[in-house]
Tab-separated table of C-alpha atoms and ligand atoms in Angstrom:
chain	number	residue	atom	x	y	z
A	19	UNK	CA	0.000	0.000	0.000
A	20	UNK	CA	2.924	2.980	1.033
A	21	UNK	CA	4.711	1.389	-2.062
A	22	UNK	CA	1.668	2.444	-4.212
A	23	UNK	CA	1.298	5.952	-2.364
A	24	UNK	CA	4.614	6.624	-2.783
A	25	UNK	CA	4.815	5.410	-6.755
A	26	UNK	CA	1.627	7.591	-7.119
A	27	UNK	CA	3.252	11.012	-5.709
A	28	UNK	CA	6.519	10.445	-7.386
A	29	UNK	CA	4.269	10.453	-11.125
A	30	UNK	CA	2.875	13.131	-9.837
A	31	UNK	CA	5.942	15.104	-9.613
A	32	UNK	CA	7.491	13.866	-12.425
A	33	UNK	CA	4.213	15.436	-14.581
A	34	UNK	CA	4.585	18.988	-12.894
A	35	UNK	CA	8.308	18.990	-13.727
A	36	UNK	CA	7.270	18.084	-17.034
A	37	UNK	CA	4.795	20.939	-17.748
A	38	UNK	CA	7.182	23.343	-15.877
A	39	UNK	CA	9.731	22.654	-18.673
A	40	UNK	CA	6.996	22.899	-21.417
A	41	UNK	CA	5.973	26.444	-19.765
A	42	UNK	CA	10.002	27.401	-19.881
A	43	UNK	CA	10.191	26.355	-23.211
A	44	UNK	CA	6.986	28.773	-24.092
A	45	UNK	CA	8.197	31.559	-22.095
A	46	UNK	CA	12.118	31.201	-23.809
A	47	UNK	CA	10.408	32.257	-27.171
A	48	UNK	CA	8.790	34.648	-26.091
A	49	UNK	CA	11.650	35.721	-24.098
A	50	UNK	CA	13.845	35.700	-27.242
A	51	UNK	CA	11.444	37.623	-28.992
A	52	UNK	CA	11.921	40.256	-26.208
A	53	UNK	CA	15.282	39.502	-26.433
A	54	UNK	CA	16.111	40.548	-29.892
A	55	UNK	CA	14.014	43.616	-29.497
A	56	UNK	CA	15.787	44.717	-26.449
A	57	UNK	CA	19.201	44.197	-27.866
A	58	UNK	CA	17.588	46.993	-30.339
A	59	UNK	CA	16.639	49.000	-28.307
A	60	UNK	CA	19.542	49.112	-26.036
A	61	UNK	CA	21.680	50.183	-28.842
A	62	UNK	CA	19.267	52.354	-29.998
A	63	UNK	CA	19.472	53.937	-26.726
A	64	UNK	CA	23.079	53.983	-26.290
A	65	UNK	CA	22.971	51.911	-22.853
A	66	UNK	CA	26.200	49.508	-24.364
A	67	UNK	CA	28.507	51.891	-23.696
A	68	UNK	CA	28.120	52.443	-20.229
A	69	UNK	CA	27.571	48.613	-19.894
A	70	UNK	CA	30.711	48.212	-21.155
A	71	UNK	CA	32.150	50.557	-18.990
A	72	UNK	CA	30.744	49.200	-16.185
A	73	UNK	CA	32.341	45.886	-17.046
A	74	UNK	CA	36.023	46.986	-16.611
A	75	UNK	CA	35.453	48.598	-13.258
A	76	UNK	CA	33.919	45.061	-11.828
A	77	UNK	CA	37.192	43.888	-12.381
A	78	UNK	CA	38.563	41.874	-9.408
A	79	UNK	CA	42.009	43.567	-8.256
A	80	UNK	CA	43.393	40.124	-6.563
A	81	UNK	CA	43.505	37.504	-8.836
A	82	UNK	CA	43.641	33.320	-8.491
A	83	UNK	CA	45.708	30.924	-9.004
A	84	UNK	CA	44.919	28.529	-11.932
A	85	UNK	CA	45.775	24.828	-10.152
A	86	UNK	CA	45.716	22.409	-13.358
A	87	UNK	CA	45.783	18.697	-13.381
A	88	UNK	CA	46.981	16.926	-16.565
A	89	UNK	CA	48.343	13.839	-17.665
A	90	UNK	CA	50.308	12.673	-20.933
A	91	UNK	CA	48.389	15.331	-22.890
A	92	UNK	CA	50.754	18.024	-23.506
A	93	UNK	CA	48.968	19.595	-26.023
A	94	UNK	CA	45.838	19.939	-24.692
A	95	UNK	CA	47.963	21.432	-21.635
A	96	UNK	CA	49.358	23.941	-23.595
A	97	UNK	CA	46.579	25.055	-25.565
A	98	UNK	CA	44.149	25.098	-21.632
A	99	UNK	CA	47.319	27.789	-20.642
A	100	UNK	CA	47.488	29.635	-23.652
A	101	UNK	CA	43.981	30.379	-23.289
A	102	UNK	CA	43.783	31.149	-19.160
A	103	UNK	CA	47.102	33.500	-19.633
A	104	UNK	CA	44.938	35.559	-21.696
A	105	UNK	CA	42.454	36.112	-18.650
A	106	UNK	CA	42.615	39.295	-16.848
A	107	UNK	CA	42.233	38.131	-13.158
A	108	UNK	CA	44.838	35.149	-13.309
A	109	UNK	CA	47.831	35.441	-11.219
A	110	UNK	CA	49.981	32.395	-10.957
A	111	UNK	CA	49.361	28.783	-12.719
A	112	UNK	CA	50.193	25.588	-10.973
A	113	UNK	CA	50.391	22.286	-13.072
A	114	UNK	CA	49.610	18.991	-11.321
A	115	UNK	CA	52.435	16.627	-12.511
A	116	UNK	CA	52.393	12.986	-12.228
A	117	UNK	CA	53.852	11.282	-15.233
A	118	UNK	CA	56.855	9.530	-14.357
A	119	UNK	CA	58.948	11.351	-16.866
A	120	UNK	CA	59.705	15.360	-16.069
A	121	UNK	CA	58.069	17.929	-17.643
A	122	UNK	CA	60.262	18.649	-21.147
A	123	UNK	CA	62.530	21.760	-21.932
A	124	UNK	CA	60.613	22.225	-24.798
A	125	UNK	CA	57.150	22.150	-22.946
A	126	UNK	CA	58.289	24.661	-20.439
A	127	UNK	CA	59.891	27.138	-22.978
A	128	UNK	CA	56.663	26.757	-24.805
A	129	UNK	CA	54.638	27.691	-21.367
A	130	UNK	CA	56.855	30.493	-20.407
A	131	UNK	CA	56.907	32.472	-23.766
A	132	UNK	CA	52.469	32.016	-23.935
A	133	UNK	CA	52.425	33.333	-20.546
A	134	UNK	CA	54.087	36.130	-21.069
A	135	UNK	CA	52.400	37.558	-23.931
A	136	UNK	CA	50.346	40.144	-22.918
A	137	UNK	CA	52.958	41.703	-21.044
A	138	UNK	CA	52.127	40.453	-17.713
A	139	UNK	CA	53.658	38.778	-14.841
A	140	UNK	CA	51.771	34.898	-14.157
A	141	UNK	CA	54.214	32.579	-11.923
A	142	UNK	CA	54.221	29.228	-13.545
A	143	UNK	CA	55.191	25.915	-11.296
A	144	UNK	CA	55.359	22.293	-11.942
A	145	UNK	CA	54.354	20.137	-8.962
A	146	UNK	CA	56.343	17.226	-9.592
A	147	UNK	CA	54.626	14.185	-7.859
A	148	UNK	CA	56.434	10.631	-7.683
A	149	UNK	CA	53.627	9.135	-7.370
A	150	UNK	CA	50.683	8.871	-9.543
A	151	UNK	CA	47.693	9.228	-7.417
A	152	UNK	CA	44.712	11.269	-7.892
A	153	UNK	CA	44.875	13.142	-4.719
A	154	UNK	CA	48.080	14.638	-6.561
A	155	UNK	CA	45.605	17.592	-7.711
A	156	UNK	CA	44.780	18.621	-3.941
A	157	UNK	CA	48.013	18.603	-2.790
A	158	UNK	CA	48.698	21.490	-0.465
A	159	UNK	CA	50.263	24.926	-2.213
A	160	UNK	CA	52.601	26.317	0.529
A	161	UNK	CA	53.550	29.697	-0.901
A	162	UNK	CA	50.281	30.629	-2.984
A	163	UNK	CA	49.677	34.431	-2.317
A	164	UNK	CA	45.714	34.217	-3.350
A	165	UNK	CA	42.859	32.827	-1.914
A	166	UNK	CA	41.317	31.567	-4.734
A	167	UNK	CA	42.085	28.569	-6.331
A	168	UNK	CA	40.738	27.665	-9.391
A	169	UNK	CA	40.967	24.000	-10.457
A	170	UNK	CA	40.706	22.826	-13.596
A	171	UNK	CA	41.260	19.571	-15.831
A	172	UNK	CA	43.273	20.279	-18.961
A	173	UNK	CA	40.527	19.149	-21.259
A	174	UNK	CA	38.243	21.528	-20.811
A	175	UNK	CA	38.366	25.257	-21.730
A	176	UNK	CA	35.794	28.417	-20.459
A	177	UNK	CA	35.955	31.635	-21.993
A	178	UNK	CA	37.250	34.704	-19.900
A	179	UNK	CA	34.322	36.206	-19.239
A	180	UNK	CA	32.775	32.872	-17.560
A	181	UNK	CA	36.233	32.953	-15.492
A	182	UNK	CA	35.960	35.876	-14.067
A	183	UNK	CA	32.219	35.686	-13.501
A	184	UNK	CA	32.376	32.450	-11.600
A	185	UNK	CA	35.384	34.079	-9.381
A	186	UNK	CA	33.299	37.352	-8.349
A	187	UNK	CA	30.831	34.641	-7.364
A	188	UNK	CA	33.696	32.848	-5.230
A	189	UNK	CA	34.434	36.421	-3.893
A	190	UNK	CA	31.205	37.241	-2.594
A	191	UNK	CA	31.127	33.208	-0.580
A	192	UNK	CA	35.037	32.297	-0.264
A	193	UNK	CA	34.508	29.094	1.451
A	194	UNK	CA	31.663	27.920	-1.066
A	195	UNK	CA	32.904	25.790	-3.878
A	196	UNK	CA	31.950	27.683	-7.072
A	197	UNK	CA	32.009	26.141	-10.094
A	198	UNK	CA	30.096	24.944	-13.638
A	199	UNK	CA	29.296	21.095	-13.528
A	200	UNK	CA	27.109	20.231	-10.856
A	201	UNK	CA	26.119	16.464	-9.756
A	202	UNK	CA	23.682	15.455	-7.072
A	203	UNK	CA	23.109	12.423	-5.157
A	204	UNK	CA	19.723	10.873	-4.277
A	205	UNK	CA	18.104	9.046	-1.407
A	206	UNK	CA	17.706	5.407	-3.021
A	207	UNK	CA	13.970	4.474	-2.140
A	208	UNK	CA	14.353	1.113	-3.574
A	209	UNK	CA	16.618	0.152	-0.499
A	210	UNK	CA	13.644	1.041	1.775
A	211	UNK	CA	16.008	3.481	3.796
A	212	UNK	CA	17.209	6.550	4.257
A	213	UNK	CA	20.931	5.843	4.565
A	214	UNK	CA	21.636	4.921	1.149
A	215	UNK	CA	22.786	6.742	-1.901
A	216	UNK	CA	22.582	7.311	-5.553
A	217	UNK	CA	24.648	9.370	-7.631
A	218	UNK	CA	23.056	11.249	-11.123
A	219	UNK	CA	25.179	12.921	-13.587
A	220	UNK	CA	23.923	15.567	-15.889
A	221	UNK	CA	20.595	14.871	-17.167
A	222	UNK	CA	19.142	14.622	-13.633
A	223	UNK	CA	20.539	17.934	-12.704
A	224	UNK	CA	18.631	19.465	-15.806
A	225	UNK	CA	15.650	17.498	-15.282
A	226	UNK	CA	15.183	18.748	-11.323
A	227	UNK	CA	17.433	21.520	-11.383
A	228	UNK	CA	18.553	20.268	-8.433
A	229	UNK	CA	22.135	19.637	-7.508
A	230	UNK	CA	24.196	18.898	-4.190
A	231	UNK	CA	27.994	18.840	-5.911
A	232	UNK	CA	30.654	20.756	-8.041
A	233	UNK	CA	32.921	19.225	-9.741
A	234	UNK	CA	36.458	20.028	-9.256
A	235	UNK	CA	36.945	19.236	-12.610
A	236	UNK	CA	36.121	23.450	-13.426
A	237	UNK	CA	35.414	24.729	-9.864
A	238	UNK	CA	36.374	27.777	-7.819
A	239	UNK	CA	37.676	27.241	-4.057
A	240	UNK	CA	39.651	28.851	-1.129
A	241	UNK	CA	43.154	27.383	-1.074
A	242	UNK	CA	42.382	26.306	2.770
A	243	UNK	CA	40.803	23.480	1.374
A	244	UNK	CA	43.827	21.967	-0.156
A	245	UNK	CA	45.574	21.583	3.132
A	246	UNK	CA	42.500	20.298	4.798
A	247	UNK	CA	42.438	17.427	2.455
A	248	UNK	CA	45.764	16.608	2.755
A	249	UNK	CA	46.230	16.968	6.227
A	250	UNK	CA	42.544	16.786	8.151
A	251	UNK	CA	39.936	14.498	6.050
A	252	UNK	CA	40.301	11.350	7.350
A	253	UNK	CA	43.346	9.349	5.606
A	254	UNK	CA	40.979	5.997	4.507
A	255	UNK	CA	39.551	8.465	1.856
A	256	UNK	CA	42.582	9.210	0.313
A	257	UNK	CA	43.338	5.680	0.263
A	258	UNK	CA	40.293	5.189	-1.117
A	259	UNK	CA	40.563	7.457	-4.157
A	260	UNK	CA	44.389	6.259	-4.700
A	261	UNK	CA	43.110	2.776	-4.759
A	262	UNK	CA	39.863	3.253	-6.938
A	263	UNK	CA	41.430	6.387	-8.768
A	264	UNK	CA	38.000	7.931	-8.850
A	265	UNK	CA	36.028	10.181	-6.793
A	266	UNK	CA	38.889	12.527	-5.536
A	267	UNK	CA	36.184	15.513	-6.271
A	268	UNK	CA	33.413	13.809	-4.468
A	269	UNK	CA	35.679	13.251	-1.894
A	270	UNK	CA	36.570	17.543	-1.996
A	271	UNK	CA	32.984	18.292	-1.983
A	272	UNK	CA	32.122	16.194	1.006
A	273	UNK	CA	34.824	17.682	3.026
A	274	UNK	CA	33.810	21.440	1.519
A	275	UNK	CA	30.024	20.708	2.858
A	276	UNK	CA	31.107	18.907	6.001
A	277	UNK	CA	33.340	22.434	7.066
A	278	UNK	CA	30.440	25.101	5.698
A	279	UNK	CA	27.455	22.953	6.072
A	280	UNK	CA	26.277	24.539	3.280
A	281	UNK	CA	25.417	23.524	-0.641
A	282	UNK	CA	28.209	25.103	-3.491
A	283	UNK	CA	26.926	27.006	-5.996
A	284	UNK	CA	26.581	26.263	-9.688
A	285	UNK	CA	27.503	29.528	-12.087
A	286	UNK	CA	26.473	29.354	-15.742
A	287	UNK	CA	29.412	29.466	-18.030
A	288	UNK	CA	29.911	28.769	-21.379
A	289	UNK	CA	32.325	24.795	-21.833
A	290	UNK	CA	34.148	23.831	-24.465
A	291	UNK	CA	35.225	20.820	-24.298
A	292	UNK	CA	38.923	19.901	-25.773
A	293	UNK	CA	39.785	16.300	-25.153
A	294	UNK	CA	38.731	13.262	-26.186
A	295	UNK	CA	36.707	12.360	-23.531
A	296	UNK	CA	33.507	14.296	-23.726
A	297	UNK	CA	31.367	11.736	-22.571
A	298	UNK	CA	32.267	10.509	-19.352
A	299	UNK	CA	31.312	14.230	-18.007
A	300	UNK	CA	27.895	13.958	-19.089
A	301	UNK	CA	27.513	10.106	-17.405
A	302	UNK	CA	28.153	6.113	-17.620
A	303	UNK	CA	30.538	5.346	-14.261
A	304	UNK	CA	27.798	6.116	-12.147
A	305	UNK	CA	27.960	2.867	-10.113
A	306	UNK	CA	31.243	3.244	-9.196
A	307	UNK	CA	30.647	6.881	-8.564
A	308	UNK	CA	27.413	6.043	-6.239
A	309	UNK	CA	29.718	3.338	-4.361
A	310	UNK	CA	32.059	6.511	-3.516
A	311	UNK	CA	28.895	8.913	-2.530
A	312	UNK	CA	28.126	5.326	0.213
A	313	UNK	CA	31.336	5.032	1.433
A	314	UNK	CA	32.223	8.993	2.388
A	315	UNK	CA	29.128	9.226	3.782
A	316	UNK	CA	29.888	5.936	5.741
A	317	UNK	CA	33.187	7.627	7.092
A	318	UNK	CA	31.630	10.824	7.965
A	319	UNK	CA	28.629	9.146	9.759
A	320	UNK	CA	26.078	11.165	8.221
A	321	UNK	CA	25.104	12.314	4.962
A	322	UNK	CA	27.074	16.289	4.234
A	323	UNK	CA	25.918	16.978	1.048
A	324	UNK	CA	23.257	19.507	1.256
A	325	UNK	CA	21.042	20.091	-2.156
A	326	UNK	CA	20.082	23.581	-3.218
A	327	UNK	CA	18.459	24.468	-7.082
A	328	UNK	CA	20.265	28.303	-6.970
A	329	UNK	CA	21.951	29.016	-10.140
A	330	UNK	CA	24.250	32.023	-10.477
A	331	UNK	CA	24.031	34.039	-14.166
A	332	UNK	CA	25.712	36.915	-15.264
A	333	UNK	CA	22.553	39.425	-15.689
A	334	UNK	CA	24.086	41.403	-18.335
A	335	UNK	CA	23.461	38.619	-20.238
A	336	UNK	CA	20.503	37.032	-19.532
A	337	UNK	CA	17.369	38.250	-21.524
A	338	UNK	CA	15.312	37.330	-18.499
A	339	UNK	CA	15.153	40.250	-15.265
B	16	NAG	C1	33.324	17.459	9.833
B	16	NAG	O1	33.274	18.731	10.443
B	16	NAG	C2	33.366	18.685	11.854
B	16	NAG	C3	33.097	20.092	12.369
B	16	NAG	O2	33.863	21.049	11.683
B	16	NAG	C4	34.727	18.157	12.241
B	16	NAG	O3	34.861	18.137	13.658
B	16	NAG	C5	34.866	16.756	11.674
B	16	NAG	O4	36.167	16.262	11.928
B	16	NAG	C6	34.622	16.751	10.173
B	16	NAG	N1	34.537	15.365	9.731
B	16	NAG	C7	35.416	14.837	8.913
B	16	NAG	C8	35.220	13.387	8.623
B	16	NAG	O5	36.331	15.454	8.403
């Protein structure tokens, strides 16, 4: 009987979400319409200029440090730096290295002449690991002068303008993780309790617009963070993500939520992604993931993931007030 209740409310649900997208869908022509005719208008009106202006001023004066994790892909790595050098608020660029041979000549000639291109002065460091372990990318960065640390896989690429958005969004919550791929993890009715887990990828964070996670894959957080993972979450979880070599961001978010108690927040931002490996970001490994979301929560005794459904967007350039 519950099991039929409980079927019956979830279809429920499921229908309003589905109208609710129909309505959006209605509303984002009509919205477009708008759109296009307020673009006219605000030309016509000579408002883009002082937009404009307005954009230079909002210009963060203490930059971040771009903390980069790669592996056997050097070009990939050097086309991710040529691009981020090119961004106004980065100050220094730290590349996660854990190939067994050291970073070529060539390579860092190549990465000190981009760098330097428009004139300004980015620190660039190798962190040379001997071992190959995914909590490589957390390691702790003793002599980083920012707070910000912006982590990022070498095989995907954001424009500029969805850099520098997402870190005035870090600025205004510095110990929330801020960043553009959000995941979220379910209550599993089908175990008949509360205590265990599922983890969704993509599709069920645009389906609910719901999400609980940021991946570190493209995500914004304070440098305090690094050290806490190295030196305060407990050590099994490290093990654990040596030994799987997965979940090393779910394993950051849970410790992020655990210390704020709060959820991160997703910012819109345009991705383009680079490498070869397009998929895997938008789902498949999700039983090995959910295994990861069980066993942290198992080691923190409680669930710390909190869910929120707040987005963050740039209103200069969405159509919609
Ligand atoms: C979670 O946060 C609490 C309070 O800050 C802390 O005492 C505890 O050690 C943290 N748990 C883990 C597993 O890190």
């Amino acid at each position: 009987m519950t099991m039929r209740t409980s079927l019956f409310s979830h279809r429920t649900i499921r229908q309003g979400v589905g109208s609710v997208k129909i309505k959006l869908l209605l509303a984002f022509c009509i919205g477009f319409t708008l759109f296009v005719l307020a673009g006219r208008a605000a030309s016509f009106m000579g408002w883009r200029k002082h937009a404009a202006s307005l954009n230079r001023s909002s210009l963060p004066e203490k930059g971040y440090a771009l903390l980069i994790n790669t592996w056997k892909r050097n070009d990939l790595l050097k086309q991710s730096i040529s691009h981020y050098a090119s961004c106004p608020g980065l100050a220094s660029i730290h590349i996660v290295w854990s190939e067994p041979d050291p970073p070529s000549e060539s390579l860092k000639k190549f990465l000190n002449h981009v760098i330097h291109l428009n004139g300004r002065k980015i620190e660039l460091k190798f962190d040379i690991n001997k071992e190959d372990s995914l909590n490589n990318r957390f390691k702790e960065i003793t002599d980083l002068k920012m707070d910000a640390v912006f982590s990022i896989d070498d095989d995907v690429i954001f424009p500029c303008t969805s850099v520098e958005f997402a870190f005035t969004v870090w600025q205004s919550a510095p110990d929330t993780m801020v960043g553009y791929i959000p995941r979220i993890h379910w209550v599993d009715k089908s175990k008949g309790n509360q205590d265990t887990y599922i983890y969704s990828g993509w599709w069920s964070v645009w389906w609910t617009g719901t999400y609980s996670m940021i991946l570190s894959k493209a995500a914004f957080f304070h440098k305090k963070y690094l050290s806490m993972y190295t030196y305060e979450m407990p050590s099994s979880i490290r093990e654990y993500v040596t030994k799987n070599r997965n979940c090393e961001d779910i394993a950051m978010s849970f410790l992020v939520a655990n210390a704020t108690g709060a959820p991160p927040i997703w910012v819109k931002g345009k991705i383009f992604e680079i490498g070869s490996t397009g998929i895997s970001s938008l789902g498949g490994h999700s039983e090995r993931r959910t295994h990861c979301v069980n066993w942290f929560a198992s080691k923190y005794g409680r669930m710390p993931l909190v869910s929120t459904s707040v987005k963050a967007v740039d209103s200069r350039s969405s159509w919609f007030w």
